[in-house]
Amino acid sequence: MPLPLFTGKVAAGFPSPADDYIEKTLDLNELLVRKPAATFFARAEGESMLEAGIHPNDILIVDRSLEPVPGKIVICALNGALTVKRLLRRNGCWVLAAENSAYADIDLHEDLELVIWGVVTAVIHLL
Amino acid sequence: MAPLIALVDCNNFYVSCERVFRPDLWDKPVAVLSNNDGCIVSRSQEVKDLGIKTGTPVYQVRHLVNKHHIQLFSSNYALYADMSARVMSLLEEFAPAVEVYSIDEAFLDLTGVCRDPVAYGQQIRATVQRCTGIPVCLGLGPTKTLVKLANYAAKKWPQTGGVLDLSDPVRRERLMRIVPAGEVWGIGPRIAARLNRLGITTVWNLASQPVERMQAQFNVTVARTVLELNGIPCLELEEMAPDKQQIVCSRSFSRRLTEYRELSEALAEFASRAAEKLRSQQSVAGHLSVFIRTNPFNPQEPQYQRSAGVKLKAATQDTRVLVGETHRLLKEIFRTGYRYQKCGVQLSQIQPASMQEQLDLFDLSMTIRQSDSQALMQAMDRINRRFPKGIAVASTGFDKAWQSKVERLSSRYTTDWRELVGVK
């Protein structure tokens, strides 16, 4: 929902001179979506990224237009399923790192085919 | 400056849309079915390689489906429309003029836009693939007919890397000599057969014909096609799709309908959808007609078909008015004792809503009611955009027994919060 942004102080109870001060409405899309055509939403299912602040049922905002550089949290297709992990470069090898000590990292060797699906830019966590 | 047009065409579009969210199907045979889950309308390369043609009824290839584990999907139009809009909006970044030709193809005017058309085409292709996951091919050249041909070749021959430029007449001739005339855009099977009887079998044969002769023996369209094949543009880029002059919503049912109530619910739903389309192009309709019919391909059953229409007192875009008229018309034509297979609603005499005249100068209540109606319809559309199928007029029914079969529908990954793709 767009929320109106007021500039200046408005006294409560006073009969609405505030209307004159509406400059624009804040739109979360503006903040969170840089390229709408390339932006998709996904639902997090596991707990492997808890320490990165991604909880089960959170909504991930994914921008497919971004370069998947090391350090980014990415969604990738691994063995036919979409999975969210942090992409790292360790000793010259690519690693899909979990952010939960209970989960093992996945080292990518040559016979493992990996396709990066998109780069995660934000997470929506409902309280 | 020499004109340069591109045709961007998505590969196996419906199948590609399904695959974006299903990595497990990236290398598996996949097909998408028509309304009612009847025929195959989109095929992955694996399905094409099995020799299954587009339009094949599923029951005819059931053995192949089972043997090769072909994954079948019902048509998920919410998903396809959203993915299409994404592709088209990306294309608009590459060209000053874009004509959206269909859900999965668009003409781009690239005249004077780039130095190296093939490299630019590859850049477009890579961008669409990366941002949406949809693979596309590009045909380039000076006319629409040539870029259609180029696109056909780019799809057929992987050596092209998915991009082919036919601006060069020498390359054009080489391709035209090996492609049958019937593959040319605008040459239907009937004309192709007539051309073949005259010994015109390849595109090259067709392109070499005198234009006057083609116009005399066939028609102006075939003559224009010959000019276009020679690099002389006859067809313009239509940037704005013209508003629809007729809106039809009709459907075959998964089972036969016999009750008045079932048909009236179906027609109410179709009238609602037609009204929604009407409002999305800011138009009003002056005429409404409905039709009902039994299955004409079943000679064992008694046959009946009838249609009825009405000129509306005032051109409208109000769902309630259109649904009400639909019911009145159905009462006129409905007969018991038949098994109905199909029905539909058609809106015509369509004009911009802004031109709507005030009917009676002295009947102010009419104008007031009209603005009420517009506000209500706007609210309804807004709710339905946020919560698909959120609200409807009650006469569309609740059990929807008449609805067509969509037994293999995938999630609406991009249009419904409850159906997002899951990631582990």
Short mmCIF file of C-alpha atoms in Angstrom, two decimals, chain B residues 138-354:
data_model
loop_
_atom_site.label_atom_id
_atom_site.label_comp_id
_atom_site.label_asym_id
_atom_site.label_seq_id
_atom_site.Cartn_x
_atom_site.Cartn_y
_atom_site.Cartn_z
CA LEU B 138 16.25 -13.02 -33.67
CA GLY B 139 15.78 -12.45 -37.37
CA LEU B 140 17.20 -9.24 -38.86
CA GLY B 141 16.73 -7.58 -42.23
CA PRO B 142 15.19 -4.68 -44.14
CA THR B 143 11.56 -5.94 -44.31
CA LYS B 144 9.12 -7.75 -42.04
CA THR B 145 8.79 -10.70 -44.42
CA LEU B 146 12.57 -11.12 -44.55
CA VAL B 147 13.00 -10.96 -40.79
CA LYS B 148 10.27 -13.57 -40.37
CA LEU B 149 12.24 -15.78 -42.74
CA ALA B 150 15.48 -14.98 -40.91
CA ASN B 151 13.86 -15.92 -37.61
CA TYR B 152 12.60 -19.21 -39.02
CA ALA B 153 16.15 -20.03 -40.10
CA ALA B 154 17.69 -18.88 -36.81
CA LYS B 155 15.40 -21.31 -34.97
CA LYS B 156 15.93 -24.17 -37.38
CA TRP B 157 19.73 -23.99 -37.63
CA PRO B 158 21.57 -23.77 -34.29
CA GLN B 159 24.79 -22.84 -36.17
CA THR B 160 23.30 -19.33 -36.50
CA GLY B 161 23.66 -18.90 -32.74
CA GLY B 162 20.01 -17.85 -32.64
CA VAL B 163 20.59 -14.62 -34.60
CA LEU B 164 20.49 -14.28 -38.38
CA ASP B 165 20.80 -11.12 -40.50
CA LEU B 166 19.41 -11.23 -44.03
CA SER B 167 20.40 -7.68 -45.00
CA ASP B 168 22.98 -9.08 -47.40
CA PRO B 169 21.38 -10.20 -50.74
CA VAL B 170 23.98 -12.93 -51.31
CA ARG B 171 23.26 -14.62 -48.00
CA ARG B 172 19.55 -14.10 -48.64
CA GLU B 173 19.71 -15.99 -51.93
CA ARG B 174 21.64 -18.89 -50.38
CA LEU B 175 18.94 -19.36 -47.73
CA MET B 176 16.00 -18.80 -50.08
CA ARG B 177 17.16 -21.55 -52.38
CA ILE B 178 16.79 -24.21 -49.68
CA VAL B 179 13.59 -23.06 -47.91
CA PRO B 180 10.16 -24.12 -49.29
CA ALA B 181 7.89 -21.27 -50.49
CA GLY B 182 5.20 -22.38 -48.03
CA GLU B 183 7.39 -21.25 -45.10
CA VAL B 184 7.12 -17.60 -46.15
CA TRP B 185 5.07 -15.35 -43.86
CA GLY B 186 1.63 -14.73 -45.36
CA ILE B 187 1.77 -17.68 -47.78
CA GLY B 188 -0.89 -20.06 -46.48
CA PRO B 189 -1.11 -23.76 -47.40
CA ARG B 190 -3.64 -23.11 -50.19
CA ILE B 191 -1.55 -20.46 -51.94
CA ALA B 192 1.55 -22.63 -51.40
CA ALA B 193 -0.15 -25.54 -53.21
CA ARG B 194 -1.11 -23.28 -56.13
CA LEU B 195 2.44 -21.90 -56.28
CA ASN B 196 3.82 -25.43 -56.30
CA ARG B 197 1.62 -26.36 -59.25
CA LEU B 198 3.22 -23.44 -61.14
CA GLY B 199 6.67 -24.82 -60.29
CA ILE B 200 7.30 -22.18 -57.63
CA THR B 201 8.56 -24.41 -54.85
CA THR B 202 11.34 -22.53 -53.07
CA VAL B 203 11.37 -19.05 -51.54
CA TRP B 204 13.93 -18.14 -54.21
CA ASN B 205 11.47 -19.13 -56.98
CA LEU B 206 8.84 -16.92 -55.36
CA ALA B 207 11.20 -13.96 -54.87
CA SER B 208 12.20 -14.16 -58.56
CA GLN B 209 8.62 -13.82 -59.88
CA PRO B 210 7.51 -10.64 -61.67
CA VAL B 211 5.40 -8.68 -59.20
CA GLU B 212 2.69 -7.83 -61.76
CA ARG B 213 2.25 -11.50 -62.61
CA MET B 214 1.80 -12.44 -58.95
CA GLN B 215 -0.74 -9.66 -58.49
CA ALA B 216 -2.69 -10.80 -61.57
CA GLN B 217 -2.63 -14.52 -60.75
CA PHE B 218 -2.99 -14.29 -57.00
CA ASN B 219 -3.62 -11.05 -55.12
CA VAL B 220 -1.97 -7.91 -53.88
CA THR B 221 -0.76 -9.65 -50.70
CA VAL B 222 1.31 -12.18 -52.64
CA ALA B 223 2.67 -9.36 -54.83
CA ARG B 224 3.70 -7.42 -51.75
CA THR B 225 5.33 -10.51 -50.31
CA VAL B 226 7.51 -10.77 -53.43
CA LEU B 227 8.58 -7.13 -53.03
CA GLU B 228 9.32 -7.66 -49.36
CA LEU B 229 11.42 -10.75 -50.12
CA ASN B 230 13.50 -8.50 -52.38
CA GLY B 231 14.16 -6.08 -49.56
CA ILE B 232 11.52 -3.49 -50.51
CA PRO B 233 9.43 -2.66 -47.42
CA CYS B 234 5.65 -2.74 -47.95
CA LEU B 235 4.53 -3.48 -44.39
CA GLU B 236 4.95 -0.82 -41.76
CA LEU B 237 5.76 -1.26 -38.13
CA GLU B 238 2.55 -0.79 -36.17
CA GLU B 239 3.71 0.50 -32.85
CA MET B 240 0.37 0.71 -31.14
CA ALA B 241 -1.82 -2.33 -31.28
CA PRO B 242 -5.23 -1.04 -32.39
CA ASP B 243 -7.99 -1.45 -29.83
CA LYS B 244 -10.02 -4.55 -30.39
CA GLN B 245 -13.21 -3.88 -32.37
CA GLN B 246 -14.75 -7.11 -31.20
CA ILE B 247 -14.30 -9.00 -27.99
CA VAL B 248 -15.25 -12.65 -27.87
CA CYS B 249 -15.16 -14.91 -24.84
CA SER B 250 -16.19 -18.48 -25.48
CA ARG B 251 -15.19 -21.93 -24.36
CA SER B 252 -15.84 -25.61 -24.89
CA PHE B 253 -16.78 -27.48 -21.75
CA SER B 254 -15.08 -30.46 -20.21
CA ARG B 255 -18.45 -32.18 -20.05
CA ARG B 256 -21.78 -31.49 -21.76
CA LEU B 257 -24.15 -29.03 -20.10
CA THR B 258 -27.86 -29.67 -20.07
CA GLU B 259 -29.25 -27.26 -17.46
CA TYR B 260 -30.23 -23.65 -18.06
CA ARG B 261 -28.51 -22.68 -14.81
CA GLU B 262 -25.15 -24.09 -15.88
CA LEU B 263 -25.21 -22.26 -19.19
CA SER B 264 -26.33 -19.02 -17.58
CA GLU B 265 -23.45 -19.21 -15.10
CA ALA B 266 -20.93 -19.86 -17.85
CA LEU B 267 -22.27 -17.00 -19.97
CA ALA B 268 -22.26 -14.66 -16.96
CA GLU B 269 -18.61 -15.49 -16.42
CA PHE B 270 -17.76 -14.92 -20.10
CA ALA B 271 -19.66 -11.63 -20.11
CA SER B 272 -17.73 -10.56 -17.01
CA ARG B 273 -14.41 -11.39 -18.64
CA ALA B 274 -15.38 -9.62 -21.85
CA ALA B 275 -16.38 -6.54 -19.83
CA GLU B 276 -13.03 -6.61 -18.05
CA LYS B 277 -11.19 -6.68 -21.39
CA LEU B 278 -13.40 -3.85 -22.61
CA ARG B 279 -12.52 -1.71 -19.59
CA SER B 280 -8.82 -2.50 -19.89
CA GLN B 281 -8.81 -0.78 -23.27
CA GLN B 282 -11.04 2.05 -21.96
CA SER B 283 -13.91 1.22 -24.30
CA VAL B 284 -17.64 0.74 -24.19
CA ALA B 285 -19.69 -1.70 -26.27
CA GLY B 286 -22.96 -0.97 -28.04
CA HIS B 287 -23.92 -4.49 -29.04
CA LEU B 288 -23.95 -7.83 -27.26
CA SER B 289 -24.61 -11.28 -28.62
CA VAL B 290 -24.53 -14.78 -27.16
CA PHE B 291 -24.44 -18.21 -28.76
CA ILE B 292 -24.92 -21.77 -27.56
CA ARG B 293 -24.37 -25.02 -29.45
CA THR B 294 -24.18 -28.78 -29.17
CA ASN B 295 -21.19 -30.77 -30.46
CA PRO B 296 -21.46 -30.69 -34.29
CA PHE B 297 -18.98 -33.56 -34.57
CA ASN B 298 -21.21 -36.02 -32.79
CA PRO B 299 -23.83 -37.16 -35.33
CA GLN B 300 -25.50 -39.48 -32.81
CA GLU B 301 -26.81 -36.58 -30.74
CA PRO B 302 -29.60 -34.17 -31.60
CA GLN B 303 -28.04 -30.97 -32.90
CA TYR B 304 -28.97 -27.44 -31.90
CA GLN B 305 -27.30 -24.12 -32.26
CA ARG B 306 -28.63 -20.64 -31.91
CA SER B 307 -27.43 -17.14 -31.26
CA ALA B 308 -29.17 -13.92 -30.28
CA GLY B 309 -28.04 -10.34 -30.03
CA VAL B 310 -29.19 -7.01 -28.69
CA LYS B 311 -28.32 -3.40 -29.38
CA LEU B 312 -27.75 -1.90 -25.95
CA LYS B 313 -29.77 1.18 -25.04
CA ALA B 314 -26.57 2.95 -24.08
CA ALA B 315 -23.07 1.78 -24.88
CA THR B 316 -21.67 0.39 -21.64
CA GLN B 317 -18.74 -1.23 -19.87
CA ASP B 318 -20.74 -2.26 -16.81
CA THR B 319 -20.49 -5.97 -16.01
CA ARG B 320 -23.92 -5.98 -14.35
CA VAL B 321 -25.68 -4.57 -17.40
CA LEU B 322 -23.93 -6.99 -19.76
CA VAL B 323 -24.59 -10.01 -17.54
CA GLY B 324 -28.26 -9.02 -17.23
CA GLU B 325 -28.66 -8.76 -21.00
CA THR B 326 -26.82 -12.06 -21.45
CA HIS B 327 -29.42 -13.80 -19.29
CA ARG B 328 -32.31 -12.25 -21.20
CA LEU B 329 -30.82 -13.43 -24.49
CA LEU B 330 -30.17 -16.94 -23.16
CA LYS B 331 -33.83 -17.26 -22.10
CA GLU B 332 -34.81 -16.59 -25.72
CA ILE B 333 -32.61 -19.26 -27.25
CA PHE B 334 -32.27 -21.98 -24.61
CA ARG B 335 -34.08 -25.24 -25.30
CA THR B 336 -34.08 -28.24 -22.96
CA GLY B 337 -33.23 -31.72 -24.18
CA TYR B 338 -29.88 -30.90 -25.75
CA ARG B 339 -26.36 -31.54 -24.54
CA TYR B 340 -24.52 -28.26 -24.97
CA GLN B 341 -20.80 -28.32 -25.72
CA LYS B 342 -19.93 -24.68 -26.22
CA CYS B 343 -21.23 -21.19 -25.59
CA GLY B 344 -19.90 -17.68 -25.77
CA VAL B 345 -20.43 -13.95 -25.57
CA GLN B 346 -19.47 -11.36 -28.16
CA LEU B 347 -19.22 -7.60 -27.68
CA SER B 348 -19.19 -5.31 -30.72
CA GLN B 349 -19.83 -1.69 -31.77
CA ILE B 350 -16.92 -0.86 -29.55
CA GLN B 351 -15.91 2.77 -29.06
CA PRO B 352 -13.72 4.75 -26.68
CA ALA B 353 -15.40 5.30 -23.30
CA SER B 354 -14.60 9.02 -23.58
#
